[in-house]
Amino acid sequence: MQRFQYYIGGEFLDGEARFQSIDPATGDVWAEMPEAREADVDRAVDAAEKALYEGPWAKLTATQRGKLLYRLADLVAANARKLAELETLDTGKIIRETSAQIAYVADYYRYYAGIADKIEGSYLPIDKPDMDVWLRREPVGVVAMVVPWNSQLFLSAVKIGPALAAGCTMVVKASEDGPAPLLEFARLVHEAGFPAGVVNIITGFGPSCGAVLGRHPKVAHIAFTGGPETARHVIRNSAENLASTSLELGGKSPFIVFADADLESAANAQVAGIFAATGQSCVAGSRLIVEASVKDAFLSILKRKAEAIRIGSPLDMATEVGPLATKRQQDHVAALLEKSIASGARRITGGQKPDGVGYYFPPTILDCDGVNSPSLAEEFFGPVLSVVSFESEAEALRLANDTRYGLASGVFTQNLTRAHRLMKGIRAGVVWVNTYRAVSPIAPFGGFGLSGHGREGGLAAALDYTRTKTIWLRTSDDPIPDPFVMR
Ligand code: NAD
């Protein structure tokens, strides 16, 4: 059995306790993980604080920080295969997806390497004589980063990259479900030569590790990705230290298909949008909103494609859908599906939890027309698509916005003016037109409503890890007059 360690203050350690990690494809224990509790969290935050104020990190130029980030990017690229295999083993995400995604993670680090020496302050044209006033941009401080199990290397890169570019130090808490890839990534941080304590990577459970980290008095900012219910705890925890927060949460994203769309192309995007990563994707296009006149035609293409999907071992390059990450997730998907069918939703395909080992669930499509199905409101975070139809553009927009979430959306139409109206009308952080699920380090990403606040990606994300300091410098050599002598 493999044993992993965590990374605190530049050292690899065993931790206070240990827990077992399960291979979701078999349900068997495959590795042992270190479990951080209060004392380890304290140690990690202390190391980050020391690195921020006392270590060599604070004295590095921004260009030197950038060079370390470039080195890290190269190491991620060189080790992508190994990291991908670990992520696949520990979370069940198929190797086809993990290898492509991790190779791209290197580009995120490269992008932020280039940003490091482009974070500029400013000079203010102040309304007083003999005074120079400018703003310095300084790192916000020690950052706590908490991520869920899916795509941990990606979800942490969009935090670690900009935070390092900005000069912050950090404690990253990997999810207790599938922490192996992030713990292995720590070895690359070490090899890249970041000073001890700049990046600390631990894992542990929500209440005994994540919450302790979030309310730690030395934490200045919490960058969280996960579900809205946990995010409420994160905000409560942040109140302890009045830390700022950025929250990347779940979604119930609409995928709108008009009758004039290229249906074959839209169906491919929809299949990727809901069944990729076995539906465990925050941007999953989980609500199909299709024009009534093409509903049957579109569903028949989708059904054919969904039934042709190759389900199998996540380590096999030919596999298209692997298991869900945990038994808990499999049970959640099955229970929400049962509730939805009980409410009147009709099964078009899938829906049966297969017999045998592993936490598999087949691609499933539910017709929810005329039904108040919970599947239209609640996040499965699994391979289940809910379908409703519309007669007019106004109805399509109303249905798209009929959610408390607002992460992503897709619009498929050949009508340019209609596409523009929908871009403006949809209340979500991302609108994809005639495409879906595209991301880039250059493009900001984040949600509205229950999908959270703050943006990851782009230059603005690096600025979010800074705060300004206002400097006033009097440039006159004349002595300051006595304030109590009348003139
Ligand atoms: P979760 O909210 O249960 O857990 C996320 C992380 O929070 C884990 O590391 C967990 O240990 C930690 N945690 C749990 N309780 C905590 C507490 N009280 N204080 C601090 N940390 C705590 O999420 P999950 O079920 O692991 O992941 C699925 C959710 O993540 C879905 O809602 C999904 O949409 C969302 N997600 C969002 C994005 C995005 O970028 N918007 C990306 C991926 C996943």
Coordinates of C-alpha atoms and ligand atoms in Angstrom, one line a residue:
M1 CA 0.0 0.0 0.0
Q2 CA 1.3 3.5 -0.9
R3 CA 1.9 5.9 2.0
F4 CA 1.7 9.7 1.4
Q5 CA 3.1 12.5 3.5
Y6 CA 2.2 16.1 3.7
Y7 CA 4.4 19.1 3.3
I8 CA 4.9 21.7 6.0
G9 CA 7.7 24.3 6.3
G10 CA 9.7 22.6 3.5
E11 CA 9.5 19.1 5.1
F12 CA 7.6 16.0 4.3
L13 CA 5.9 14.7 7.4
D14 CA 3.6 11.9 8.5
G15 CA 1.1 13.9 10.5
E16 CA -0.9 13.5 13.7
A17 CA -3.1 10.7 12.4
R18 CA -3.6 8.7 9.2
F19 CA -6.5 7.6 7.1
Q20 CA -7.1 5.3 4.3
S21 CA -7.9 6.2 0.7
I22 CA -10.1 4.1 -1.5
D23 CA -9.9 3.4 -5.2
P24 CA -13.4 4.2 -6.5
A25 CA -13.1 1.8 -9.4
T26 CA -12.8 -1.2 -7.0
G27 CA -13.9 0.1 -3.6
D28 CA -10.5 -1.2 -2.2
V29 CA -8.2 0.7 0.0
W30 CA -5.1 1.6 -2.0
A31 CA -3.2 4.2 0.0
E32 CA -2.7 5.7 3.4
M33 CA -2.9 9.4 3.9
P34 CA -1.6 11.7 6.6
E35 CA -4.5 13.5 8.5
A36 CA -3.9 17.0 9.7
R37 CA -5.7 18.1 12.8
E38 CA -5.3 21.3 14.9
A39 CA -1.6 21.0 15.8
D40 CA -0.6 20.3 12.2
V41 CA -2.8 23.2 10.9
D42 CA -1.1 25.5 13.4
R43 CA 2.3 24.3 12.3
A44 CA 1.5 24.9 8.7
V45 CA 0.0 28.4 9.2
D46 CA 3.0 29.3 11.4
A47 CA 5.4 28.1 8.6
A48 CA 3.5 30.2 6.1
E49 CA 3.5 33.3 8.3
K50 CA 7.2 32.9 9.0
A51 CA 7.9 32.6 5.3
L52 CA 5.9 35.6 4.5
Y53 CA 7.6 38.0 6.9
E54 CA 11.0 36.5 7.9
G55 CA 12.1 34.1 5.1
P56 CA 13.9 34.8 1.9
W57 CA 10.6 34.8 0.0
A58 CA 9.8 38.4 1.0
K59 CA 13.1 39.6 -0.3
L60 CA 12.8 38.0 -3.8
T61 CA 12.0 40.3 -6.6
A62 CA 8.8 39.7 -8.5
T63 CA 10.9 38.5 -11.5
Q64 CA 12.6 35.9 -9.2
R65 CA 9.1 34.8 -8.1
G66 CA 8.1 34.4 -11.7
K67 CA 11.2 32.3 -12.4
L68 CA 10.3 29.9 -9.6
L69 CA 6.8 29.6 -11.1
Y70 CA 8.2 28.9 -14.6
R71 CA 10.3 26.1 -13.0
L72 CA 7.2 24.7 -11.3
A73 CA 5.3 24.8 -14.6
D74 CA 8.0 22.8 -16.3
L75 CA 8.0 20.3 -13.5
V76 CA 4.2 19.9 -13.7
A77 CA 4.5 19.3 -17.5
A78 CA 7.3 16.8 -17.1
N79 CA 5.4 14.9 -14.4
A80 CA 1.9 15.2 -15.9
R81 CA 1.6 11.5 -16.6
K82 CA 2.5 10.4 -13.0
L83 CA 0.2 13.1 -11.5
A84 CA -2.6 12.1 -13.8
E85 CA -2.3 8.4 -12.9
L86 CA -2.4 9.3 -9.2
E87 CA -5.5 11.5 -9.7
T88 CA -7.2 8.7 -11.6
L89 CA -6.4 6.1 -9.0
D90 CA -7.5 8.2 -6.1
T91 CA -10.6 9.9 -7.6
G92 CA -11.7 7.6 -10.4
K93 CA -11.6 10.5 -12.9
I94 CA -10.6 8.9 -16.2
I95 CA -7.0 9.0 -17.4
R96 CA -7.9 10.6 -20.7
E97 CA -9.3 13.6 -18.8
T98 CA -6.7 13.8 -16.1
S99 CA -3.7 13.6 -18.5
A100 CA -5.1 16.4 -20.7
Q101 CA -6.1 18.5 -17.8
I102 CA -2.8 18.2 -15.9
A103 CA -0.8 19.0 -19.0
Y104 CA -2.9 22.2 -19.2
V105 CA -2.4 23.0 -15.5
A106 CA 1.3 23.6 -16.4
D107 CA 0.1 26.5 -18.7
Y108 CA -1.8 28.0 -15.7
Y109 CA 1.5 28.2 -13.8
R110 CA 3.2 29.6 -16.8
Y111 CA 0.6 32.3 -17.2
Y112 CA 1.0 33.4 -13.6
A113 CA 4.8 33.2 -13.9
G114 CA 4.5 35.9 -16.5
I115 CA 2.1 37.9 -14.4
A116 CA 4.4 38.0 -11.3
D117 CA 6.4 41.1 -12.5
K118 CA 3.4 42.8 -14.0
I119 CA 1.5 43.5 -10.8
E120 CA 2.0 47.2 -10.6
G121 CA 1.2 49.9 -8.1
S122 CA 0.1 53.4 -9.1
Y123 CA 0.9 57.1 -8.6
L124 CA -2.0 59.3 -7.6
P125 CA -2.3 62.9 -8.9
I126 CA -3.1 64.1 -5.4
D127 CA -4.9 67.4 -4.7
K128 CA -2.2 68.9 -2.4
P129 CA 1.1 70.7 -3.1
D130 CA 4.5 69.2 -2.3
M131 CA 3.1 65.7 -1.8
D132 CA 3.8 62.5 -3.7
V133 CA 1.3 59.8 -3.1
W134 CA 1.3 56.3 -4.6
L135 CA -0.2 52.9 -4.0
R136 CA 2.0 49.8 -3.4
R137 CA 0.5 46.4 -4.1
E138 CA 1.5 44.0 -1.4
P139 CA 0.5 40.3 -0.9
V140 CA -2.7 40.0 1.1
G141 CA -1.0 37.6 3.6
V142 CA -1.2 34.0 4.5
V143 CA -3.9 32.4 2.3
A144 CA -5.9 29.2 3.3
M145 CA -6.9 27.3 0.2
V146 CA -9.5 24.5 0.5
V147 CA -10.5 22.4 -2.5
P148 CA -12.9 19.5 -3.3
W149 CA -11.9 16.1 -4.7
N150 CA -12.6 16.7 -8.4
S151 CA -9.7 18.2 -10.4
Q152 CA -7.6 19.1 -7.4
L153 CA -4.5 20.0 -9.3
F154 CA -6.5 22.3 -11.5
L155 CA -8.6 23.8 -8.7
S156 CA -5.5 24.5 -6.7
A157 CA -3.5 25.9 -9.6
V158 CA -6.0 28.6 -10.2
K159 CA -5.4 29.7 -6.5
I160 CA -1.7 28.8 -6.0
G161 CA -0.5 30.4 -9.3
P162 CA -2.0 33.9 -8.8
A163 CA -1.2 33.9 -5.0
L164 CA 2.4 33.1 -5.6
A165 CA 2.6 35.7 -8.4
A166 CA 1.3 38.2 -5.8
G167 CA 3.9 37.1 -3.2
C168 CA 1.5 35.4 -0.8
T169 CA 2.3 32.3 1.2
M170 CA -0.3 29.6 1.7
V171 CA -1.6 26.5 3.3
V172 CA -3.4 24.3 0.8
K173 CA -5.9 21.7 2.2
A174 CA -6.4 18.9 -0.2
S175 CA -9.8 17.1 -0.1
E176 CA -9.9 14.1 2.2
D177 CA -11.4 12.3 -0.9
G178 CA -8.4 11.7 -3.3
P179 CA -5.6 13.9 -1.9
A180 CA -2.8 11.9 -3.6
P181 CA -2.2 14.1 -6.6
L182 CA -1.8 17.3 -4.5
L183 CA 0.4 15.6 -1.9
E184 CA 2.6 14.4 -4.8
F185 CA 2.5 17.9 -6.3
A186 CA 4.2 19.1 -3.1
R187 CA 7.3 17.3 -4.2
L188 CA 7.4 19.4 -7.3
V189 CA 7.0 22.6 -5.3
H190 CA 10.0 21.5 -3.2
E191 CA 12.1 20.6 -6.3
A192 CA 11.3 23.9 -8.0
G193 CA 13.1 25.6 -5.1
F194 CA 10.4 27.6 -3.4
P195 CA 11.7 28.7 0.1
A196 CA 10.4 26.6 3.0
G197 CA 6.9 27.5 4.2
V198 CA 5.8 29.4 1.1
V199 CA 3.5 26.6 0.0
N200 CA 2.3 24.1 2.6
I201 CA 0.1 21.2 1.5
I202 CA -1.9 19.2 4.0
T203 CA -5.0 17.1 4.0
G204 CA -7.6 16.2 6.6
F205 CA -11.4 16.3 7.2
G206 CA -13.7 19.3 7.0
P207 CA -14.4 20.0 10.7
S208 CA -11.1 19.0 12.2
C209 CA -8.9 20.5 9.5
G210 CA -10.7 22.8 7.0
A211 CA -12.6 24.6 9.6
V212 CA -9.6 25.0 11.9
L213 CA -7.6 26.4 9.0
G214 CA -10.4 28.8 8.0
R215 CA -10.7 30.4 11.5
H216 CA -7.0 30.5 12.2
P217 CA -6.1 34.0 13.4
K218 CA -3.1 34.3 11.1
V219 CA -5.1 33.6 7.9
A220 CA -5.9 36.7 5.8
H221 CA -7.9 35.2 3.0
I222 CA -9.7 31.9 2.4
A223 CA -9.9 30.7 -1.2
F224 CA -12.5 28.0 -1.2
T225 CA -14.0 25.6 -3.8
G226 CA -16.7 23.3 -2.9
G227 CA -20.5 23.2 -2.2
P228 CA -22.6 26.1 -1.0
E229 CA -23.4 24.5 2.4
T230 CA -19.7 24.2 3.2
A231 CA -19.2 27.7 1.9
R232 CA -21.6 29.0 4.6
H233 CA -19.3 27.4 7.2
V234 CA -16.3 28.9 5.6
I235 CA -17.9 32.4 5.8
R236 CA -18.8 31.8 9.5
N237 CA -15.2 30.7 10.1
S238 CA -13.8 33.7 8.3
A239 CA -15.7 36.0 10.7
E240 CA -13.4 34.9 13.5
N241 CA -10.5 36.6 11.8
L242 CA -12.4 38.9 9.4
A243 CA -10.6 37.2 6.6
S244 CA -11.7 37.9 3.1
T245 CA -13.1 35.0 1.0
S246 CA -13.4 33.9 -2.6
L247 CA -15.9 31.2 -3.2
E248 CA -16.2 28.9 -6.2
L249 CA -19.2 26.8 -5.6
G250 CA -21.6 24.5 -7.4
G251 CA -24.0 25.0 -10.3
K252 CA -27.1 23.9 -12.1
S253 CA -26.1 25.3 -15.4
P254 CA -28.6 25.8 -18.3
F255 CA -27.7 24.4 -21.8
I256 CA -30.1 26.1 -24.3
V257 CA -30.6 24.6 -27.7
F258 CA -32.6 26.5 -30.3
A259 CA -34.2 24.8 -33.3
D260 CA -31.8 26.5 -35.7
A261 CA -28.7 25.1 -34.0
D262 CA -26.5 22.4 -35.5
L263 CA -28.0 19.6 -33.5
E264 CA -25.2 17.1 -33.9
S265 CA -22.6 19.6 -32.8
A266 CA -24.8 20.8 -29.8
A267 CA -25.3 17.1 -28.8
N268 CA -21.6 16.5 -28.7
A269 CA -21.2 19.6 -26.5
Q270 CA -24.0 18.5 -24.3
V271 CA -22.6 15.0 -23.9
A272 CA -19.2 16.5 -22.9
G273 CA -21.0 19.1 -20.8
I274 CA -22.8 16.6 -18.6
F275 CA -21.1 13.2 -18.8
A276 CA -17.4 14.3 -18.8
A277 CA -15.8 13.6 -15.4
T278 CA -18.9 11.4 -14.7
G279 CA -20.8 14.7 -14.2
Q280 CA -18.6 15.7 -11.3
S281 CA -17.9 19.1 -12.8
C282 CA -19.0 22.4 -11.3
V283 CA -19.9 23.7 -14.8
A284 CA -21.9 20.6 -15.8
G285 CA -24.6 21.6 -18.2
S286 CA -27.1 19.7 -16.2
R287 CA -30.3 21.4 -17.3
L288 CA -31.0 21.0 -21.0
I289 CA -33.5 23.7 -22.2
V290 CA -34.5 22.7 -25.8
E291 CA -36.9 24.3 -28.2
A292 CA -40.0 22.2 -28.3
S293 CA -40.0 21.7 -32.1
V294 CA -36.6 19.9 -32.0
K295 CA -36.9 18.2 -28.6
D296 CA -37.6 14.7 -29.9
A297 CA -35.0 14.9 -32.6
F298 CA -32.4 16.2 -30.2
L299 CA -33.2 13.7 -27.5
S300 CA -32.9 10.9 -29.9
I301 CA -29.4 12.0 -30.9
L302 CA -28.4 12.4 -27.2
K303 CA -29.9 9.0 -26.2
R304 CA -27.9 7.3 -28.9
K305 CA -24.7 9.1 -27.9
A306 CA -25.3 8.5 -24.1
E307 CA -25.9 4.8 -24.7
A308 CA -22.7 4.4 -26.8
I309 CA -20.5 5.8 -24.1
R310 CA -17.8 3.4 -23.0
I311 CA -17.9 2.9 -19.2
G312 CA -15.0 1.1 -17.7
S313 CA -11.7 1.3 -15.7
P314 CA -10.6 4.9 -15.4
L315 CA -7.0 3.8 -16.0
D316 CA -8.0 2.6 -19.5
M317 CA -7.4 5.3 -22.2
A318 CA -10.5 4.0 -24.1
T319 CA -12.8 4.6 -21.1
E320 CA -15.2 7.6 -21.6
V321 CA -17.0 7.5 -18.2
G322 CA -15.5 6.1 -15.0
P323 CA -16.8 5.7 -11.5
L324 CA -18.0 8.5 -9.2
A325 CA -15.3 9.5 -6.6
T326 CA -17.0 8.1 -3.5
K327 CA -19.7 5.8 -2.3
R328 CA -21.3 8.8 -0.6
Q329 CA -21.5 10.5 -4.1
Q330 CA -23.0 7.4 -5.7
D331 CA -25.7 7.2 -3.0
H332 CA -26.4 10.9 -3.3
V333 CA -26.9 10.6 -7.1
A334 CA -29.1 7.5 -6.7
A335 CA -31.3 9.1 -4.0
L336 CA -31.8 12.4 -5.9
L337 CA -32.7 10.4 -9.0
E338 CA -35.2 8.4 -7.1
K339 CA -36.8 11.5 -5.6
S340 CA -37.0 13.1 -9.1
I341 CA -38.6 10.0 -10.7
A342 CA -41.1 9.9 -7.8
S343 CA -41.9 13.6 -8.6
G344 CA -42.9 12.5 -12.2
A345 CA -39.6 12.9 -14.1
R346 CA -39.4 10.3 -16.9
R347 CA -36.3 8.3 -17.5
I348 CA -35.1 8.4 -21.2
T349 CA -31.9 6.4 -20.6
G350 CA -29.7 5.2 -17.7
G351 CA -30.8 5.5 -14.1
Q352 CA -29.9 2.1 -12.8
K353 CA -27.0 1.7 -10.4
P354 CA -25.0 -1.2 -11.9
D355 CA -24.2 -4.3 -9.9
G356 CA -20.5 -5.1 -9.3
V357 CA -17.6 -3.4 -7.7
G358 CA -16.8 0.4 -7.9
Y359 CA -18.9 3.5 -7.6
Y360 CA -20.2 3.6 -11.1
F361 CA -23.4 5.3 -12.4
P362 CA -24.5 5.2 -16.0
P363 CA -25.2 8.4 -18.1
T364 CA -28.8 9.2 -17.4
I365 CA -31.3 11.5 -19.1
L366 CA -34.6 12.6 -17.4
D367 CA -37.5 14.3 -19.2
C368 CA -38.8 16.8 -16.7
D369 CA -41.3 18.7 -18.9
G370 CA -44.4 19.7 -16.9
V371 CA -42.8 18.3 -13.7
N372 CA -41.6 20.1 -10.6
S373 CA -38.6 17.8 -10.4
P374 CA -35.9 18.3 -7.7
S375 CA -33.4 17.3 -10.4
L376 CA -34.0 20.8 -11.9
A377 CA -33.0 22.6 -8.8
E378 CA -30.5 20.4 -6.9
E379 CA -27.0 19.6 -8.0
F380 CA -26.3 15.9 -8.6
F381 CA -22.6 16.4 -9.3
G382 CA -23.1 13.2 -11.3
P383 CA -24.0 12.1 -14.8
V384 CA -27.7 13.1 -14.8
L385 CA -29.2 15.5 -17.3
S386 CA -32.7 17.0 -16.8
V387 CA -34.6 18.2 -19.8
V388 CA -37.3 20.8 -20.2
S389 CA -38.6 22.4 -23.4
F390 CA -39.6 25.9 -24.4
E391 CA -41.7 27.6 -27.1
S392 CA -40.2 31.1 -27.2
E393 CA -36.9 32.9 -26.5
A394 CA -38.4 34.7 -23.5
E395 CA -39.4 31.3 -22.0
A396 CA -35.9 29.9 -22.6
L397 CA -34.4 32.8 -20.8
R398 CA -36.9 32.5 -17.9
L399 CA -36.1 28.8 -17.5
A400 CA -32.3 29.4 -17.7
N401 CA -32.5 32.0 -14.9
D402 CA -34.9 29.8 -12.8
T403 CA -32.1 28.8 -10.4
R404 CA -30.3 30.0 -7.3
Y405 CA -27.0 29.1 -8.9
G406 CA -25.3 31.1 -11.7
L407 CA -22.0 29.5 -12.6
A408 CA -22.0 28.7 -16.4
S409 CA -24.4 28.4 -19.3
G410 CA -24.5 27.4 -22.9
V411 CA -26.5 28.8 -25.9
F412 CA -26.7 27.0 -29.2
T413 CA -28.2 29.0 -32.0
Q414 CA -27.2 30.3 -35.5
N415 CA -29.0 33.6 -34.8
L416 CA -26.5 36.2 -33.9
T417 CA -28.8 38.9 -32.5
R418 CA -30.6 36.3 -30.4
A419 CA -27.2 35.0 -29.1
H420 CA -26.4 38.6 -28.0
R421 CA -29.7 39.1 -26.2
L422 CA -29.1 35.8 -24.3
M423 CA -25.5 36.7 -23.4
K424 CA -26.8 39.8 -21.7
G425 CA -29.9 38.2 -20.2
I426 CA -28.4 35.0 -18.6
R427 CA -27.5 35.5 -15.0
A428 CA -24.3 33.4 -14.8
G429 CA -20.5 34.1 -14.6
V430 CA -19.8 32.3 -17.9
V431 CA -21.8 32.2 -21.2
W432 CA -20.6 29.8 -23.9
V433 CA -22.1 30.4 -27.3
N434 CA -22.0 27.4 -29.7
T435 CA -19.4 25.8 -27.4
Y436 CA -19.2 24.5 -23.9
R437 CA -16.7 23.8 -21.1
A438 CA -13.9 25.9 -22.6
V439 CA -11.5 27.3 -20.0
S440 CA -8.2 29.2 -20.2
P441 CA -5.8 30.8 -17.7
I442 CA -6.4 34.1 -19.5
A443 CA -10.2 34.1 -19.0
P444 CA -11.7 34.9 -15.6
F445 CA -14.0 32.2 -14.2
G446 CA -16.5 32.4 -11.3
G447 CA -20.2 32.5 -10.4
F448 CA -23.2 34.5 -9.4
G449 CA -25.6 33.7 -6.6
L450 CA -25.2 30.4 -4.9
S451 CA -22.3 29.7 -7.3
G452 CA -20.1 32.0 -5.2
H453 CA -18.1 35.2 -5.6
G454 CA -14.6 36.1 -6.7
R455 CA -13.0 35.2 -10.0
E456 CA -10.2 32.8 -10.8
G457 CA -8.0 33.1 -13.9
G458 CA -6.8 36.2 -15.6
L459 CA -4.8 39.1 -14.2
A460 CA -7.6 40.2 -11.9
A461 CA -7.2 36.9 -9.9
A462 CA -3.6 37.9 -9.1
L463 CA -4.6 41.4 -8.1
D464 CA -7.2 39.8 -5.7
Y465 CA -4.3 38.3 -3.8
T466 CA -2.9 41.7 -3.1
R467 CA -4.0 44.7 -1.1
T468 CA -2.9 48.3 -1.6
K469 CA -0.9 50.4 0.8
T470 CA -1.1 54.1 0.4
I471 CA 2.2 56.0 0.8
W472 CA 2.2 59.8 1.4
L473 CA 5.6 61.5 1.0
R474 CA 6.0 65.2 1.7
T475 CA 8.5 66.6 -0.9
S476 CA 9.0 70.1 0.6
D477 CA 12.2 70.8 2.7
D478 CA 10.4 73.5 4.6
P479 CA 9.7 72.5 8.2
I480 CA 6.1 71.7 9.0
P481 CA 4.7 74.8 10.7
D482 CA 3.5 74.7 14.3
P483 CA -0.2 73.8 14.0
F484 CA -1.2 75.9 17.1
V485 CA 0.4 79.2 16.0
M486 CA -2.2 81.3 14.1
R487 CA -0.9 82.8 10.9
Ligands
NAD1 P1 -17.5 20.1 0.0 O1 -18.0 21.5 0.1 O2 -18.1 19.0 0.8 O3 -15.9 20.0 0.4 C1 -15.0 20.9 -0.2 C2 -13.8 21.0 0.7 O4 -14.2 21.7 1.9 C3 -13.2 19.7 1.2 O5 -11.8 19.8 1.2 C4 -13.7 19.6 2.6 O6 -12.8 18.8 3.5 C5 -13.7 21.0 3.1 N1 -14.6 21.3 4.2 C6 -15.7 20.6 4.6 N2 -16.2 21.1 5.7 C7 -15.5 22.3 6.0 C8 -15.6 23.3 6.9 N3 -16.5 23.3 7.9 N4 -14.7 24.3 6.9 C9 -13.7 24.3 5.9 N5 -13.6 23.4 5.0 C10 -14.5 22.3 5.0 O7 -17.5 19.9 -1.6 P2 -17.4 18.5 -2.3 O8 -18.7 17.8 -2.0 O9 -16.1 17.9 -1.9 O10 -17.3 19.0 -3.8 C11 -18.3 19.1 -4.6 C12 -18.8 20.6 -4.7 O11 -17.7 21.4 -5.2 C13 -19.9 20.7 -5.7 O12 -20.9 21.6 -5.2 C14 -19.2 21.4 -6.9 O13 -20.1 22.1 -7.8 C15 -18.2 22.3 -6.2 N6 -17.2 22.7 -7.1 C16 -17.1 24.0 -7.6 C17 -16.1 24.4 -8.5 C18 -16.0 25.8 -9.0 O14 -15.0 26.2 -9.5 N7 -17.0 26.6 -8.9 C19 -15.2 23.4 -9.0 C20 -15.3 22.1 -8.5 C21 -16.3 21.8 -7.6

